[in-house]
PDB file of C-alpha atoms and ligand atoms in Angstrom:
ATOM      1  CA  MET A  18      24.382   6.640  -2.950  1.00 52.00           C
ATOM      2  CA  ASP A  19      21.791   9.277  -2.096  1.00 67.00           C
ATOM      3  CA  LYS A  20      19.611   7.750   0.641  1.00 95.00           C
ATOM      4  CA  LYS A  21      16.364   9.680   0.659  1.00 97.00           C
ATOM      5  CA  LEU A  22      14.800   7.948   3.663  1.00 98.00           C
ATOM      6  CA  GLN A  23      17.856   7.566   5.874  1.00 98.00           C
ATOM      7  CA  GLY A  24      16.983   6.950   9.528  1.00 96.00           C
ATOM      8  CA  GLN A  25      13.210   6.879   8.999  1.00 98.00           C
ATOM      9  CA  ILE A  26      11.016   4.106  10.399  1.00 99.00           C
ATOM     10  CA  ALA A  27       8.496   2.558   8.002  1.00 99.00           C
ATOM     11  CA  ILE A  28       5.715   0.069   8.718  1.00 99.00           C
ATOM     12  CA  ILE A  29       4.673  -1.811   5.580  1.00 99.00           C
ATOM     13  CA  THR A  30       1.526  -3.888   6.005  1.00 99.00           C
ATOM     14  CA  GLY A  31       1.150  -7.075   4.022  1.00 98.00           C
ATOM     15  CA  ALA A  32       4.875  -7.132   3.296  1.00 98.00           C
ATOM     16  CA  SER A  33       5.483 -10.892   3.273  1.00 98.00           C
ATOM     17  CA  SER A  34       4.751 -11.083  -0.466  1.00 98.00           C
ATOM     18  CA  GLY A  35       3.807  -9.184  -3.586  1.00 98.00           C
ATOM     19  CA  ILE A  36       3.744  -5.409  -3.731  1.00 98.00           C
ATOM     20  CA  GLY A  37       4.327  -5.040   0.017  1.00 98.00           C
ATOM     21  CA  ALA A  38       7.537  -7.069  -0.110  1.00 98.00           C
ATOM     22  CA  GLY A  39       8.721  -5.034  -3.099  1.00 98.00           C
ATOM     23  CA  VAL A  40       7.986  -1.736  -1.376  1.00 99.00           C
ATOM     24  CA  ALA A  41       9.772  -2.880   1.787  1.00 99.00           C
ATOM     25  CA  LYS A  42      12.916  -3.663  -0.237  1.00 98.00           C
ATOM     26  CA  SER A  43      12.799  -0.315  -2.045  1.00 98.00           C
ATOM     27  CA  LEU A  44      12.274   1.694   1.159  1.00 98.00           C
ATOM     28  CA  SER A  45      15.106  -0.203   2.808  1.00 98.00           C
ATOM     29  CA  ALA A  46      17.414   0.487  -0.126  1.00 98.00           C
ATOM     30  CA  ALA A  47      16.524   4.172   0.363  1.00 98.00           C
ATOM     31  CA  GLY A  48      17.710   3.996   3.984  1.00 98.00           C
ATOM     32  CA  ALA A  49      14.511   3.322   5.948  1.00 98.00           C
ATOM     33  CA  THR A  50      14.306   0.816   8.792  1.00 98.00           C
ATOM     34  CA  VAL A  51      11.410  -1.443   7.829  1.00 99.00           C
ATOM     35  CA  VAL A  52       8.760  -3.281   9.837  1.00 99.00           C
ATOM     36  CA  ILE A  53       7.651  -6.208   7.679  1.00 98.00           C
ATOM     37  CA  ASN A  54       4.049  -6.888   8.687  1.00 99.00           C
ATOM     38  CA  TYR A  55       2.446 -10.248   7.879  1.00 98.00           C
ATOM     39  CA  PRO A  56      -1.091 -11.381   8.711  1.00 98.00           C
ATOM     40  CA  VAL A  57      -0.959 -14.920  10.108  1.00 98.00           C
ATOM     41  CA  ALA A  58       1.562 -17.467  11.406  1.00 98.00           C
ATOM     42  CA  ALA A  59       1.526 -19.283   8.062  1.00 98.00           C
ATOM     43  CA  ALA A  60       3.146 -16.218   6.440  1.00 98.00           C
ATOM     44  CA  LYS A  61       5.963 -15.931   8.993  1.00 98.00           C
ATOM     45  CA  ASP A  62       8.563 -17.768   6.921  1.00 98.00           C
ATOM     46  CA  ALA A  63       7.834 -15.627   3.895  1.00 98.00           C
ATOM     47  CA  ALA A  64       8.139 -12.451   5.990  1.00 98.00           C
ATOM     48  CA  GLU A  65      11.426 -13.651   7.499  1.00 98.00           C
ATOM     49  CA  ALA A  66      12.726 -14.375   3.991  1.00 98.00           C
ATOM     50  CA  VAL A  67      11.942 -10.795   2.915  1.00 98.00           C
ATOM     51  CA  LEU A  68      13.724  -9.490   6.016  1.00 98.00           C
ATOM     52  CA  ALA A  69      16.724 -11.775   5.419  1.00 98.00           C
ATOM     53  CA  GLU A  70      17.058 -10.443   1.874  1.00 98.00           C
ATOM     54  CA  ILE A  71      16.877  -6.895   3.195  1.00 98.00           C
ATOM     55  CA  LYS A  72      19.529  -7.563   5.832  1.00 98.00           C
ATOM     56  CA  THR A  73      21.829  -9.254   3.315  1.00 98.00           C
ATOM     57  CA  ALA A  74      21.599  -6.093   1.244  1.00 98.00           C
ATOM     58  CA  GLY A  75      22.676  -4.073   4.303  1.00 98.00           C
ATOM     59  CA  GLY A  76      19.234  -2.972   5.506  1.00 98.00           C
ATOM     60  CA  ALA A  77      17.611  -3.122   8.937  1.00 98.00           C
ATOM     61  CA  GLY A  78      14.225  -3.959  10.388  1.00 98.00           C
ATOM     62  CA  ASN A  79      12.051  -6.668  11.880  1.00 98.00           C
ATOM     63  CA  THR A  80       8.930  -8.675  11.187  1.00 98.00           C
ATOM     64  CA  SER A  81       5.592  -8.175  12.952  1.00 98.00           C
ATOM     65  CA  MET A  82       2.547 -10.432  12.844  1.00 98.00           C
ATOM     66  CA  CYS A  83      -0.753  -8.561  12.923  1.00 98.00           C
ATOM     67  CA  ASP A  84      -4.139  -8.948  11.272  1.00 98.00           C
ATOM     68  CA  VAL A  85      -4.771  -5.363  10.191  1.00 98.00           C
ATOM     69  CA  SER A  86      -8.537  -5.795  10.532  1.00 98.00           C
ATOM     70  CA  LYS A  87      -8.159  -6.293  14.310  1.00 98.00           C
ATOM     71  CA  GLU A  88      -7.918  -3.123  16.417  1.00 99.00           C
ATOM     72  CA  ASP A  89      -5.966  -4.623  19.324  1.00 98.00           C
ATOM     73  CA  GLN A  90      -3.396  -6.236  17.032  1.00 98.00           C
ATOM     74  CA  VAL A  91      -2.856  -3.019  15.073  1.00 99.00           C
ATOM     75  CA  GLN A  92      -2.402  -1.029  18.269  1.00 98.00           C
ATOM     76  CA  LYS A  93       0.121  -3.566  19.527  1.00 98.00           C
ATOM     77  CA  MET A  94       2.130  -3.471  16.288  1.00 99.00           C
ATOM     78  CA  PHE A  95       2.424   0.325  16.475  1.00 99.00           C
ATOM     79  CA  ALA A  96       3.196   0.295  20.214  1.00 98.00           C
ATOM     80  CA  ASP A  97       5.904  -2.343  19.712  1.00 98.00           C
ATOM     81  CA  THR A  98       7.422  -0.333  16.870  1.00 99.00           C
ATOM     82  CA  VAL A  99       7.481   2.906  18.861  1.00 98.00           C
ATOM     83  CA  GLN A 100       8.978   1.069  21.813  1.00 98.00           C
ATOM     84  CA  GLN A 101      11.695  -0.487  19.650  1.00 98.00           C
ATOM     85  CA  TYR A 102      12.573   2.434  17.362  1.00 98.00           C
ATOM     86  CA  GLY A 103      11.209   5.515  19.139  1.00 98.00           C
ATOM     87  CA  THR A 104       8.682   6.572  16.506  1.00 98.00           C
ATOM     88  CA  VAL A 105       7.142   5.840  13.106  1.00 99.00           C
ATOM     89  CA  ASP A 106       7.740   8.108  10.094  1.00 99.00           C
ATOM     90  CA  ILE A 107       6.041   6.211   7.286  1.00 99.00           C
ATOM     91  CA  LEU A 108       3.025   3.928   6.978  1.00 99.00           C
ATOM     92  CA  ILE A 109       2.561   1.932   3.794  1.00 99.00           C
ATOM     93  CA  ASN A 110      -1.062   0.873   4.135  1.00 98.00           C
ATOM     94  CA  ASN A 111      -0.689  -2.028   1.754  1.00 98.00           C
ATOM     95  CA  ALA A 112      -2.333  -5.201   3.108  1.00 98.00           C
ATOM     96  CA  GLY A 113      -5.112  -6.245   0.768  1.00 98.00           C
ATOM     97  CA  LEU A 114      -6.763  -9.275  -0.746  1.00 98.00           C
ATOM     98  CA  GLN A 115      -9.379 -10.439  -3.212  1.00 98.00           C
ATOM     99  CA  LYS A 116     -12.275 -12.859  -2.690  1.00 98.00           C
ATOM    100  CA  ASP A 117     -13.864 -12.733  -6.120  1.00 98.00           C
ATOM    101  CA  SER A 118     -17.381 -13.848  -6.844  1.00 98.00           C
ATOM    102  CA  PRO A 119     -20.281 -13.132  -9.164  1.00 98.00           C
ATOM    103  CA  PHE A 120     -22.300 -10.594  -7.201  1.00 98.00           C
ATOM    104  CA  GLU A 121     -25.470 -12.656  -6.933  1.00 98.00           C
ATOM    105  CA  SER A 122     -23.583 -15.442  -5.169  1.00 98.00           C
ATOM    106  CA  MET A 123     -21.198 -13.275  -3.113  1.00 98.00           C
ATOM    107  CA  SER A 124     -21.501 -14.224   0.545  1.00 98.00           C
ATOM    108  CA  LEU A 125     -21.606 -11.710   3.378  1.00 98.00           C
ATOM    109  CA  GLU A 126     -18.449 -13.388   4.638  1.00 98.00           C
ATOM    110  CA  GLN A 127     -16.635 -12.685   1.336  1.00 98.00           C
ATOM    111  CA  TRP A 128     -17.853  -9.083   1.452  1.00 98.00           C
ATOM    112  CA  ASN A 129     -16.873  -8.517   5.081  1.00 98.00           C
ATOM    113  CA  PHE A 130     -13.503 -10.227   4.758  1.00 98.00           C
ATOM    114  CA  VAL A 131     -12.380  -8.007   1.871  1.00 98.00           C
ATOM    115  CA  LEU A 132     -13.786  -4.785   3.337  1.00 99.00           C
ATOM    116  CA  GLY A 133     -12.349  -5.723   6.755  1.00 98.00           C
ATOM    117  CA  VAL A 134      -8.778  -6.088   5.523  1.00 98.00           C
ATOM    118  CA  ASN A 135      -8.707  -3.644   2.593  1.00 98.00           C
ATOM    119  CA  LEU A 136     -10.666  -0.732   4.085  1.00 99.00           C
ATOM    120  CA  THR A 137     -11.088  -1.166   7.848  1.00 99.00           C
ATOM    121  CA  GLY A 138      -7.463  -2.310   8.022  1.00 99.00           C
ATOM    122  CA  GLN A 139      -6.350   0.915   6.330  1.00 99.00           C
ATOM    123  CA  PHE A 140      -8.503   2.939   8.751  1.00 99.00           C
ATOM    124  CA  LEU A 141      -7.042   1.236  11.833  1.00 99.00           C
ATOM    125  CA  CYS A 142      -3.424   1.531  10.691  1.00 99.00           C
ATOM    126  CA  ALA A 143      -3.822   5.122   9.493  1.00 99.00           C
ATOM    127  CA  ARG A 144      -5.345   6.117  12.842  1.00 99.00           C
ATOM    128  CA  GLU A 145      -2.433   4.692  14.822  1.00 99.00           C
ATOM    129  CA  ALA A 146       0.104   6.285  12.463  1.00 99.00           C
ATOM    130  CA  ILE A 147      -1.585   9.683  12.688  1.00 99.00           C
ATOM    131  CA  ARG A 148      -1.700   9.507  16.483  1.00 99.00           C
ATOM    132  CA  GLU A 149       2.055   8.948  16.507  1.00 99.00           C
ATOM    133  CA  PHE A 150       2.721  11.677  13.910  1.00 99.00           C
ATOM    134  CA  LEU A 151       0.662  14.152  15.967  1.00 98.00           C
ATOM    135  CA  ARG A 152       2.503  13.180  19.138  1.00 98.00           C
ATOM    136  CA  ARG A 153       5.956  13.692  17.600  1.00 98.00           C
ATOM    137  CA  GLY A 154       5.274  16.593  15.216  1.00 98.00           C
ATOM    138  CA  VAL A 155       7.842  17.728  12.658  1.00 98.00           C
ATOM    139  CA  ASP A 156      11.453  16.858  13.344  1.00 98.00           C
ATOM    140  CA  PRO A 157      13.474  18.546  10.568  1.00 97.00           C
ATOM    141  CA  LYS A 158      16.307  16.072  11.073  1.00 96.00           C
ATOM    142  CA  ARG A 159      13.947  13.311   9.915  1.00 97.00           C
ATOM    143  CA  SER A 160      11.754  14.926   7.238  1.00 98.00           C
ATOM    144  CA  ARG A 161       9.938  18.139   6.325  1.00 98.00           C
ATOM    145  CA  ALA A 162       6.674  16.342   7.154  1.00 98.00           C
ATOM    146  CA  ALA A 163       5.493  15.046  10.524  1.00 98.00           C
ATOM    147  CA  GLY A 164       4.747  11.760   8.795  1.00 98.00           C
ATOM    148  CA  LYS A 165       3.718  10.168   5.540  1.00 99.00           C
ATOM    149  CA  ILE A 166       1.005   7.635   4.734  1.00 99.00           C
ATOM    150  CA  ILE A 167       0.681   5.832   1.437  1.00 99.00           C
ATOM    151  CA  HIS A 168      -2.583   4.035   0.909  1.00 99.00           C
ATOM    152  CA  MET A 169      -2.174   1.160  -1.550  1.00 99.00           C
ATOM    153  CA  SER A 170      -5.240   1.544  -3.694  1.00 99.00           C
ATOM    154  CA  SER A 171      -5.701   0.224  -7.242  1.00 98.00           C
ATOM    155  CA  VAL A 172      -6.742   1.231 -10.719  1.00 98.00           C
ATOM    156  CA  HIS A 173     -10.036  -0.155  -9.446  1.00 98.00           C
ATOM    157  CA  GLU A 174     -10.639   2.958  -7.376  1.00 98.00           C
ATOM    158  CA  VAL A 175     -11.832   4.323 -10.738  1.00 98.00           C
ATOM    159  CA  ILE A 176     -12.264   1.303 -13.056  1.00 98.00           C
ATOM    160  CA  PRO A 177     -15.392  -0.729 -12.239  1.00 98.00           C
ATOM    161  CA  TRP A 178     -14.645  -4.452 -12.067  1.00 98.00           C
ATOM    162  CA  ALA A 179     -17.409  -7.002 -12.679  1.00 98.00           C
ATOM    163  CA  GLY A 180     -17.153 -10.032 -10.440  1.00 98.00           C
ATOM    164  CA  HIS A 181     -15.109  -8.092  -7.884  1.00 98.00           C
ATOM    165  CA  ALA A 182     -17.693  -5.818  -6.240  1.00 98.00           C
ATOM    166  CA  ASN A 183     -16.231  -6.209  -2.752  1.00 98.00           C
ATOM    167  CA  TYR A 184     -12.694  -5.416  -3.920  1.00 98.00           C
ATOM    168  CA  ALA A 185     -13.694  -2.467  -6.128  1.00 98.00           C
ATOM    169  CA  ALA A 186     -15.893  -1.049  -3.342  1.00 99.00           C
ATOM    170  CA  SER A 187     -12.963  -1.270  -0.919  1.00 99.00           C
ATOM    171  CA  LYS A 188     -10.688   0.602  -3.322  1.00 99.00           C
ATOM    172  CA  GLY A 189     -13.331   3.263  -4.020  1.00 98.00           C
ATOM    173  CA  GLY A 190     -13.580   3.682  -0.248  1.00 99.00           C
ATOM    174  CA  ILE A 191      -9.823   4.106   0.041  1.00 99.00           C
ATOM    175  CA  LEU A 192      -9.970   7.020  -2.416  1.00 99.00           C
ATOM    176  CA  MET A 193     -12.195   9.093  -0.128  1.00 98.00           C
ATOM    177  CA  LEU A 194     -10.545   7.867   3.061  1.00 99.00           C
ATOM    178  CA  MET A 195      -7.207   9.079   1.678  1.00 99.00           C
ATOM    179  CA  LYS A 196      -8.532  12.441   0.477  1.00 99.00           C
ATOM    180  CA  THR A 197     -10.442  13.116   3.656  1.00 99.00           C
ATOM    181  CA  LEU A 198      -7.450  12.325   5.856  1.00 99.00           C
ATOM    182  CA  ALA A 199      -5.191  14.427   3.640  1.00 99.00           C
ATOM    183  CA  GLN A 200      -7.582  17.375   4.034  1.00 98.00           C
ATOM    184  CA  GLU A 201      -7.911  16.822   7.784  1.00 98.00           C
ATOM    185  CA  PHE A 202      -4.195  16.579   8.544  1.00 98.00           C
ATOM    186  CA  ALA A 203      -2.353  18.728   5.983  1.00 98.00           C
ATOM    187  CA  TRP A 204      -2.444  21.453   8.643  1.00 98.00           C
ATOM    188  CA  LYS A 205      -0.388  19.198  10.863  1.00 98.00           C
ATOM    189  CA  LYS A 206       2.219  18.645   8.130  1.00 98.00           C
ATOM    190  CA  ILE A 207       1.138  15.055   7.585  1.00 99.00           C
ATOM    191  CA  ARG A 208       1.201  13.968   3.943  1.00 99.00           C
ATOM    192  CA  ILE A 209      -1.270  11.347   2.808  1.00 99.00           C
ATOM    193  CA  ASN A 210      -1.451   9.971  -0.733  1.00 99.00           C
ATOM    194  CA  SER A 211      -2.393   6.814  -2.612  1.00 99.00           C
ATOM    195  CA  ILE A 212      -0.594   4.677  -5.121  1.00 99.00           C
ATOM    196  CA  CYS A 213      -2.906   2.989  -7.611  1.00 99.00           C
ATOM    197  CA  PRO A 214      -1.142  -0.002  -9.138  1.00 98.00           C
ATOM    198  CA  GLY A 215      -2.383  -1.565 -12.346  1.00 98.00           C
ATOM    199  CA  ALA A 216      -1.519  -5.178 -13.128  1.00 98.00           C
ATOM    200  CA  ILE A 217       1.589  -6.006 -11.132  1.00 98.00           C
ATOM    201  CA  GLN A 218       3.010  -9.529 -11.344  1.00 98.00           C
ATOM    202  CA  THR A 219       2.259 -10.938  -7.881  1.00 97.00           C
ATOM    203  CA  PRO A 220       0.379 -13.898  -6.381  1.00 95.00           C
ATOM    204  CA  ILE A 221      -2.910 -11.936  -6.143  1.00 95.00           C
ATOM    205  CA  ASN A 222      -3.395 -11.977  -9.931  1.00 97.00           C
ATOM    206  CA  ARG A 223      -1.431 -15.093 -10.926  1.00 97.00           C
ATOM    207  CA  SER A 224      -4.228 -16.371 -13.165  1.00 97.00           C
ATOM    208  CA  ALA A 225      -3.941 -13.169 -15.232  1.00 97.00           C
ATOM    209  CA  TRP A 226      -0.294 -13.770 -16.207  1.00 98.00           C
ATOM    210  CA  ASP A 227       0.789 -17.372 -15.651  1.00 97.00           C
ATOM    211  CA  THR A 228      -0.116 -18.680 -19.104  1.00 98.00           C
ATOM    212  CA  PRO A 229       0.855 -17.082 -22.441  1.00 98.00           C
ATOM    213  CA  GLU A 230      -2.846 -16.780 -23.377  1.00 98.00           C
ATOM    214  CA  ALA A 231      -3.743 -15.038 -20.117  1.00 98.00           C
ATOM    215  CA  LEU A 232      -0.809 -12.636 -20.436  1.00 98.00           C
ATOM    216  CA  LYS A 233      -1.694 -11.840 -24.063  1.00 98.00           C
ATOM    217  CA  SER A 234      -5.247 -11.027 -23.010  1.00 97.00           C
ATOM    218  CA  LEU A 235      -4.017  -8.918 -20.055  1.00 98.00           C
ATOM    219  CA  LEU A 236      -1.701  -6.912 -22.324  1.00 98.00           C
ATOM    220  CA  THR A 237      -4.689  -5.726 -24.367  1.00 97.00           C
ATOM    221  CA  LEU A 238      -5.510  -3.648 -21.259  1.00 97.00           C
ATOM    222  CA  ILE A 239      -2.004  -2.189 -20.860  1.00 98.00           C
ATOM    223  CA  PRO A 240      -0.910   0.372 -23.482  1.00 98.00           C
ATOM    224  CA  TYR A 241       2.695   0.248 -22.273  1.00 98.00           C
ATOM    225  CA  GLN A 242       2.717  -3.458 -23.196  1.00 98.00           C
ATOM    226  CA  ARG A 243       4.303  -5.017 -20.172  1.00 98.00           C
ATOM    227  CA  ILE A 244       3.071  -6.280 -16.836  1.00 98.00           C
ATOM    228  CA  GLY A 245       4.318  -4.304 -13.843  1.00 98.00           C
ATOM    229  CA  ILE A 246       6.733  -5.577 -11.213  1.00 98.00           C
ATOM    230  CA  PRO A 247       6.746  -4.780  -7.479  1.00 98.00           C
ATOM    231  CA  GLU A 248       9.824  -2.577  -7.952  1.00 98.00           C
ATOM    232  CA  ASP A 249       7.740  -0.242 -10.136  1.00 98.00           C
ATOM    233  CA  ILE A 250       5.568   0.413  -7.092  1.00 98.00           C
ATOM    234  CA  GLY A 251       8.562   0.492  -4.738  1.00 98.00           C
ATOM    235  CA  ASN A 252      10.222   3.230  -6.784  1.00 98.00           C
ATOM    236  CA  ALA A 253       7.045   5.316  -6.681  1.00 98.00           C
ATOM    237  CA  ALA A 254       6.692   4.735  -2.937  1.00 99.00           C
ATOM    238  CA  VAL A 255      10.231   5.947  -2.205  1.00 98.00           C
ATOM    239  CA  TRP A 256       9.546   9.186  -4.063  1.00 98.00           C
ATOM    240  CA  LEU A 257       6.142   9.656  -2.427  1.00 98.00           C
ATOM    241  CA  CYS A 258       7.651   9.131   1.057  1.00 98.00           C
ATOM    242  CA  SER A 259      10.653  11.361   0.485  1.00 98.00           C
ATOM    243  CA  ASP A 260      10.921  15.135   0.796  1.00 98.00           C
ATOM    244  CA  ASP A 261      11.248  15.241  -3.022  1.00 98.00           C
ATOM    245  CA  SER A 262       7.444  15.051  -3.055  1.00 98.00           C
ATOM    246  CA  ASP A 263       6.947  17.396  -0.090  1.00 98.00           C
ATOM    247  CA  TYR A 264       4.275  19.452  -1.891  1.00 98.00           C
ATOM    248  CA  VAL A 265       2.269  16.383  -2.968  1.00 98.00           C
ATOM    249  CA  ASN A 266      -0.715  15.728  -0.719  1.00 98.00           C
ATOM    250  CA  GLY A 267      -4.081  14.049  -1.262  1.00 98.00           C
ATOM    251  CA  THR A 268      -3.189  12.591  -4.651  1.00 98.00           C
ATOM    252  CA  SER A 269      -3.705   9.222  -6.297  1.00 98.00           C
ATOM    253  CA  LEU A 270      -0.591   8.301  -8.254  1.00 99.00           C
ATOM    254  CA  PHE A 271      -1.466   5.758 -10.941  1.00 99.00           C
ATOM    255  CA  VAL A 272       1.379   3.349 -11.684  1.00 99.00           C
ATOM    256  CA  ASP A 273      -0.331   1.234 -14.297  1.00 98.00           C
ATOM    257  CA  GLY A 274       1.375   1.332 -17.709  1.00 98.00           C
ATOM    258  CA  GLY A 275      -1.590   3.353 -18.957  1.00 98.00           C
ATOM    259  CA  MET A 276      -4.346   0.940 -17.898  1.00 98.00           C
ATOM    260  CA  THR A 277      -6.521   3.908 -16.914  1.00 98.00           C
ATOM    261  CA  LEU A 278      -6.151   5.505 -20.376  1.00 98.00           C
ATOM    262  CA  TYR A 279      -9.212   3.635 -21.729  1.00 97.00           C
ATOM    263  CA  PRO A 280      -7.116   1.615 -24.234  1.00 96.00           C
ATOM    264  CA  GLY A 281     -10.332   0.309 -25.844  1.00 94.00           C
ATOM    265  CA  PHE A 282     -10.734   3.802 -27.344  1.00 94.00           C
ATOM    266  CA  THR A 283      -7.353   3.765 -29.145  1.00 95.00           C
ATOM    267  CA  GLU A 284      -8.984   2.768 -32.447  1.00 94.00           C
ATOM    268  CA  ASN A 285     -12.630   3.063 -31.563  1.00 92.00           C
ATOM    269  CA  GLY A 286     -15.264   5.476 -30.350  1.00 92.00           C
TER     270      GLY A 286
HETATM  271  C1  LIG B  26      -5.827  -6.364  -8.656  1.00 97.44           C
HETATM  272  C2  LIG B  26      -5.206  -7.297  -9.655  1.00 97.44           C
HETATM  273  C3  LIG B  26      -5.460  -6.812 -11.070  1.00 97.44           C
HETATM  274  C4  LIG B  26      -5.122  -5.329 -11.227  1.00 97.44           C
HETATM  275  C5  LIG B  26      -5.528  -4.784 -12.593  1.00 97.44           C
HETATM  276  C6  LIG B  26      -5.338  -4.963  -8.920  1.00 97.44           C
HETATM  277  O1  LIG B  26      -5.832  -4.071  -7.997  1.00 97.44           O
HETATM  278  O2  LIG B  26      -5.498  -6.779  -7.336  1.00 97.44           O
HETATM  279  O3  LIG B  26      -5.740  -8.603  -9.498  1.00 97.44           O
HETATM  280  O4  LIG B  26      -4.665  -7.557 -11.982  1.00 97.44           O
HETATM  281  O5  LIG B  26      -5.758  -4.578 -10.220  1.00 97.44           O
HETATM  282  O6  LIG B  26      -6.842  -5.156 -12.948  1.00 97.44           O
END
């Protein structure tokens, strides 16, 4: 088997469930050593289960508890990883959550919690990753790039989403964070891109797929007529981290079954 990420070290935030867990498994299958980040003690068992599955499949890595919205915890996670493995090659800036509310009743706490994890968390992790990439520079035995960051964004970096102003604002922020960092660090051979998932079957959107009625309604938004699975995102992440995409920088890759194709216009307008 052709292992595109052999010997590379990847930190995947929010990897105890959902898209993060799927990406960790895909990167591991591609040869990367994976750091399975999880946010709080309550998620430890889930993170260990992801790691156990990875090890059973022949992969390697460890788990790391860290709330990505906390500077000291993020710095410790990166320092521990560098101490254990020597460096970091890949950051999957994935940790994210929703606290949905009609806007007029959205609390400051709901706003700050979502922005803190989804946007500030991506800032803090990206900064530590870039510091390490700059320190090491390009090592051609590892990759053509000095490092790769994938920001996990969403179709909602372009699709407005009523009742989710905090979440949509965080994803819109990720778009310009990603592009600005890509512009700032391309010169240093650091590649920075986003993946924008559509509806992927995970706990974050359970209510959108766990009854036949909900799924039928969701599919009206997806021209390709199926809900996504974490492996769809994992496959994209492997490509975007590998040298196969070496000339791709500062791009949002939509993996959404056509959700951003304005399906309402298929027979209208
Ligand atoms: C959200 C999901 C939603 C999907 C498509 C994602 O970013 O987290 O809850 O199903 O976008 O709307």
